């Protein structure tokens, strides 16, 4: 029934952010017309958490296998790390800066993942 997830990053500097995803993160893409790049993403997982505020919200995180190595590689490409690694128990969490100045969280999961357990 569901064949994938289409995530959207909104930015006042969309062209710079697109170039970052393409050139720095190395994500492959197709041009949907007029320079609107649609990026292929690695496999994804989706979690649903309760909220105390009553207001629903959605978050998007990049995932990696080794956060320290990933951050080192990103730093070598000139990426600013906005928040260094913090152990959250369920994973190691950090954040990088996109070219528009916004933060994008990245983490190394420590929780079981359906991606590593086929058929789950």
mmCIF file of C-alpha atoms in Angstrom:
data_model
loop_
_atom_site.group_PDB
_atom_site.id
_atom_site.type_symbol
_atom_site.label_atom_id
_atom_site.label_comp_id
_atom_site.label_asym_id
_atom_site.label_seq_id
_atom_site.Cartn_x
_atom_site.Cartn_y
_atom_site.Cartn_z
ATOM 1 C CA UNK A 1 0.000 0.000 0.000
ATOM 2 C CA UNK A 2 2.645 2.584 1.035
ATOM 3 C CA UNK A 3 5.640 2.602 -1.309
ATOM 4 C CA UNK A 4 7.803 5.280 0.290
ATOM 5 C CA UNK A 5 7.955 8.602 2.095
ATOM 6 C CA UNK A 6 8.312 12.009 0.449
ATOM 7 C CA UNK A 7 9.894 14.414 2.929
ATOM 8 C CA UNK A 8 10.150 18.163 2.288
ATOM 9 C CA UNK A 9 12.689 20.625 3.662
ATOM 10 C CA UNK A 10 11.448 24.223 3.354
ATOM 11 C CA UNK A 11 14.132 26.905 3.107
ATOM 12 C CA UNK A 12 14.383 30.550 2.060
ATOM 13 C CA UNK A 13 17.640 29.474 0.354
ATOM 14 C CA UNK A 14 16.362 26.333 -1.347
ATOM 15 C CA UNK A 15 18.974 26.327 -4.136
ATOM 16 C CA UNK A 16 21.844 26.381 -1.621
ATOM 17 C CA UNK A 17 20.252 23.619 0.427
ATOM 18 C CA UNK A 18 19.662 21.527 -2.715
ATOM 19 C CA UNK A 19 23.328 21.968 -3.663
ATOM 20 C CA UNK A 20 24.318 20.884 -0.132
ATOM 21 C CA UNK A 21 22.271 17.669 -0.356
ATOM 22 C CA UNK A 22 23.694 16.957 -3.817
ATOM 23 C CA UNK A 23 27.329 18.038 -3.496
ATOM 24 C CA UNK A 24 28.125 17.624 0.201
ATOM 25 C CA UNK A 25 25.893 14.738 1.257
ATOM 26 C CA UNK A 26 26.178 13.073 -2.162
ATOM 27 C CA UNK A 27 22.483 12.236 -2.491
ATOM 28 C CA UNK A 28 21.458 11.264 -6.014
ATOM 29 C CA UNK A 29 18.576 13.185 -7.537
ATOM 30 C CA UNK A 30 16.343 13.715 -10.524
ATOM 31 C CA UNK A 31 15.174 17.044 -11.893
ATOM 32 C CA UNK A 32 11.397 17.123 -11.617
ATOM 33 C CA UNK A 33 11.408 20.180 -13.885
ATOM 34 C CA UNK A 34 12.769 23.693 -13.618
ATOM 35 C CA UNK A 35 15.627 22.710 -11.307
ATOM 36 C CA UNK A 36 13.361 21.170 -8.673
ATOM 37 C CA UNK A 37 15.581 18.324 -7.520
ATOM 38 C CA UNK A 38 13.991 15.317 -5.863
ATOM 39 C CA UNK A 39 16.573 13.376 -3.859
ATOM 40 C CA UNK A 40 16.778 9.655 -3.326
ATOM 41 C CA UNK A 41 17.017 8.838 0.344
ATOM 42 C CA UNK A 42 18.433 5.794 2.043
ATOM 43 C CA UNK A 43 15.955 3.430 3.689
ATOM 44 C CA UNK A 44 13.905 5.135 6.367
ATOM 45 C CA UNK A 45 12.024 4.293 9.514
ATOM 46 C CA UNK A 46 9.082 6.048 11.128
ATOM 47 C CA UNK A 47 8.304 6.389 14.820
ATOM 48 C CA UNK A 48 5.204 7.831 16.483
ATOM 49 C CA UNK A 49 5.710 9.530 19.847
ATOM 50 C CA UNK A 50 3.169 10.996 22.268
ATOM 51 C CA UNK A 51 3.152 14.743 22.792
ATOM 52 C CA UNK A 52 2.479 16.554 26.047
ATOM 53 C CA UNK A 53 1.711 19.862 24.339
ATOM 54 C CA UNK A 54 -1.356 18.533 22.551
ATOM 55 C CA UNK A 55 -0.092 19.992 19.270
ATOM 56 C CA UNK A 56 1.079 17.429 16.727
ATOM 57 C CA UNK A 57 4.408 18.040 15.001
ATOM 58 C CA UNK A 58 6.784 16.167 12.724
ATOM 59 C CA UNK A 59 10.575 15.894 12.784
ATOM 60 C CA UNK A 60 13.157 14.723 10.272
ATOM 61 C CA UNK A 61 16.555 13.283 11.235
ATOM 62 C CA UNK A 62 19.474 12.023 9.182
ATOM 63 C CA UNK A 63 20.772 8.639 10.382
ATOM 64 C CA UNK A 64 24.299 7.237 10.246
ATOM 65 C CA UNK A 65 26.206 4.181 11.452
ATOM 66 C CA UNK A 66 29.100 6.086 13.095
ATOM 67 C CA UNK A 67 28.228 9.647 14.085
ATOM 68 C CA UNK A 68 31.745 10.707 15.028
ATOM 69 C CA UNK A 69 33.191 9.523 11.704
ATOM 70 C CA UNK A 70 30.276 11.092 9.813
ATOM 71 C CA UNK A 71 30.707 14.440 11.561
ATOM 72 C CA UNK A 72 34.460 14.355 10.918
ATOM 73 C CA UNK A 73 33.840 13.754 7.211
ATOM 74 C CA UNK A 74 31.241 16.532 7.068
ATOM 75 C CA UNK A 75 33.602 18.934 8.872
ATOM 76 C CA UNK A 76 36.304 18.126 6.317
ATOM 77 C CA UNK A 77 33.824 19.283 3.648
ATOM 78 C CA UNK A 78 33.290 22.595 5.473
ATOM 79 C CA UNK A 79 30.024 21.701 7.203
ATOM 80 C CA UNK A 80 29.454 23.469 10.521
ATOM 81 C CA UNK A 81 28.374 21.187 13.361
ATOM 82 C CA UNK A 82 25.739 23.151 15.258
ATOM 83 C CA UNK A 83 25.389 20.733 18.186
ATOM 84 C CA UNK A 84 28.040 18.181 19.073
ATOM 85 C CA UNK A 85 27.283 14.600 20.028
ATOM 86 C CA UNK A 86 25.031 14.000 23.029
ATOM 87 C CA UNK A 87 24.177 10.526 24.296
ATOM 88 C CA UNK A 88 20.387 10.299 24.493
ATOM 89 C CA UNK A 89 20.319 6.627 25.509
ATOM 90 C CA UNK A 90 18.336 5.624 22.417
ATOM 91 C CA UNK A 91 21.153 7.024 20.250
ATOM 92 C CA UNK A 92 23.915 9.557 19.794
ATOM 93 C CA UNK A 93 22.450 12.873 18.632
ATOM 94 C CA UNK A 94 24.070 15.919 17.003
ATOM 95 C CA UNK A 95 23.036 18.604 14.508
ATOM 96 C CA UNK A 96 24.642 20.111 11.433
ATOM 97 C CA UNK A 97 23.951 23.494 9.844
ATOM 98 C CA UNK A 98 22.408 23.700 6.412
ATOM 99 C CA UNK A 99 23.583 26.537 4.144
ATOM 100 C CA UNK A 100 20.532 28.609 5.142
ATOM 101 C CA UNK A 101 21.661 28.518 8.802
ATOM 102 C CA UNK A 102 19.008 26.083 9.969
ATOM 103 C CA UNK A 103 19.922 23.050 12.043
ATOM 104 C CA UNK A 104 19.412 19.529 10.766
ATOM 105 C CA UNK A 105 19.600 16.769 13.404
ATOM 106 C CA UNK A 106 21.656 13.663 12.729
ATOM 107 C CA UNK A 107 21.950 10.587 14.890
ATOM 108 C CA UNK A 108 23.463 7.152 15.316
ATOM 109 C CA UNK A 109 20.649 4.924 16.568
ATOM 110 C CA UNK A 110 21.144 2.479 19.408
ATOM 111 C CA UNK A 111 17.581 1.192 19.357
ATOM 112 C CA UNK A 112 16.493 -1.863 17.393
ATOM 113 C CA UNK A 113 15.689 -0.911 13.818
ATOM 114 C CA UNK A 114 13.296 -2.540 11.390
ATOM 115 C CA UNK A 115 15.925 -1.747 8.735
ATOM 116 C CA UNK A 116 18.286 -4.320 10.264
ATOM 117 C CA UNK A 117 15.549 -6.855 10.976
ATOM 118 C CA UNK A 118 13.952 -7.926 7.668
ATOM 119 C CA UNK A 119 10.332 -8.950 7.833
ATOM 120 C CA UNK A 120 9.579 -6.928 10.968
#
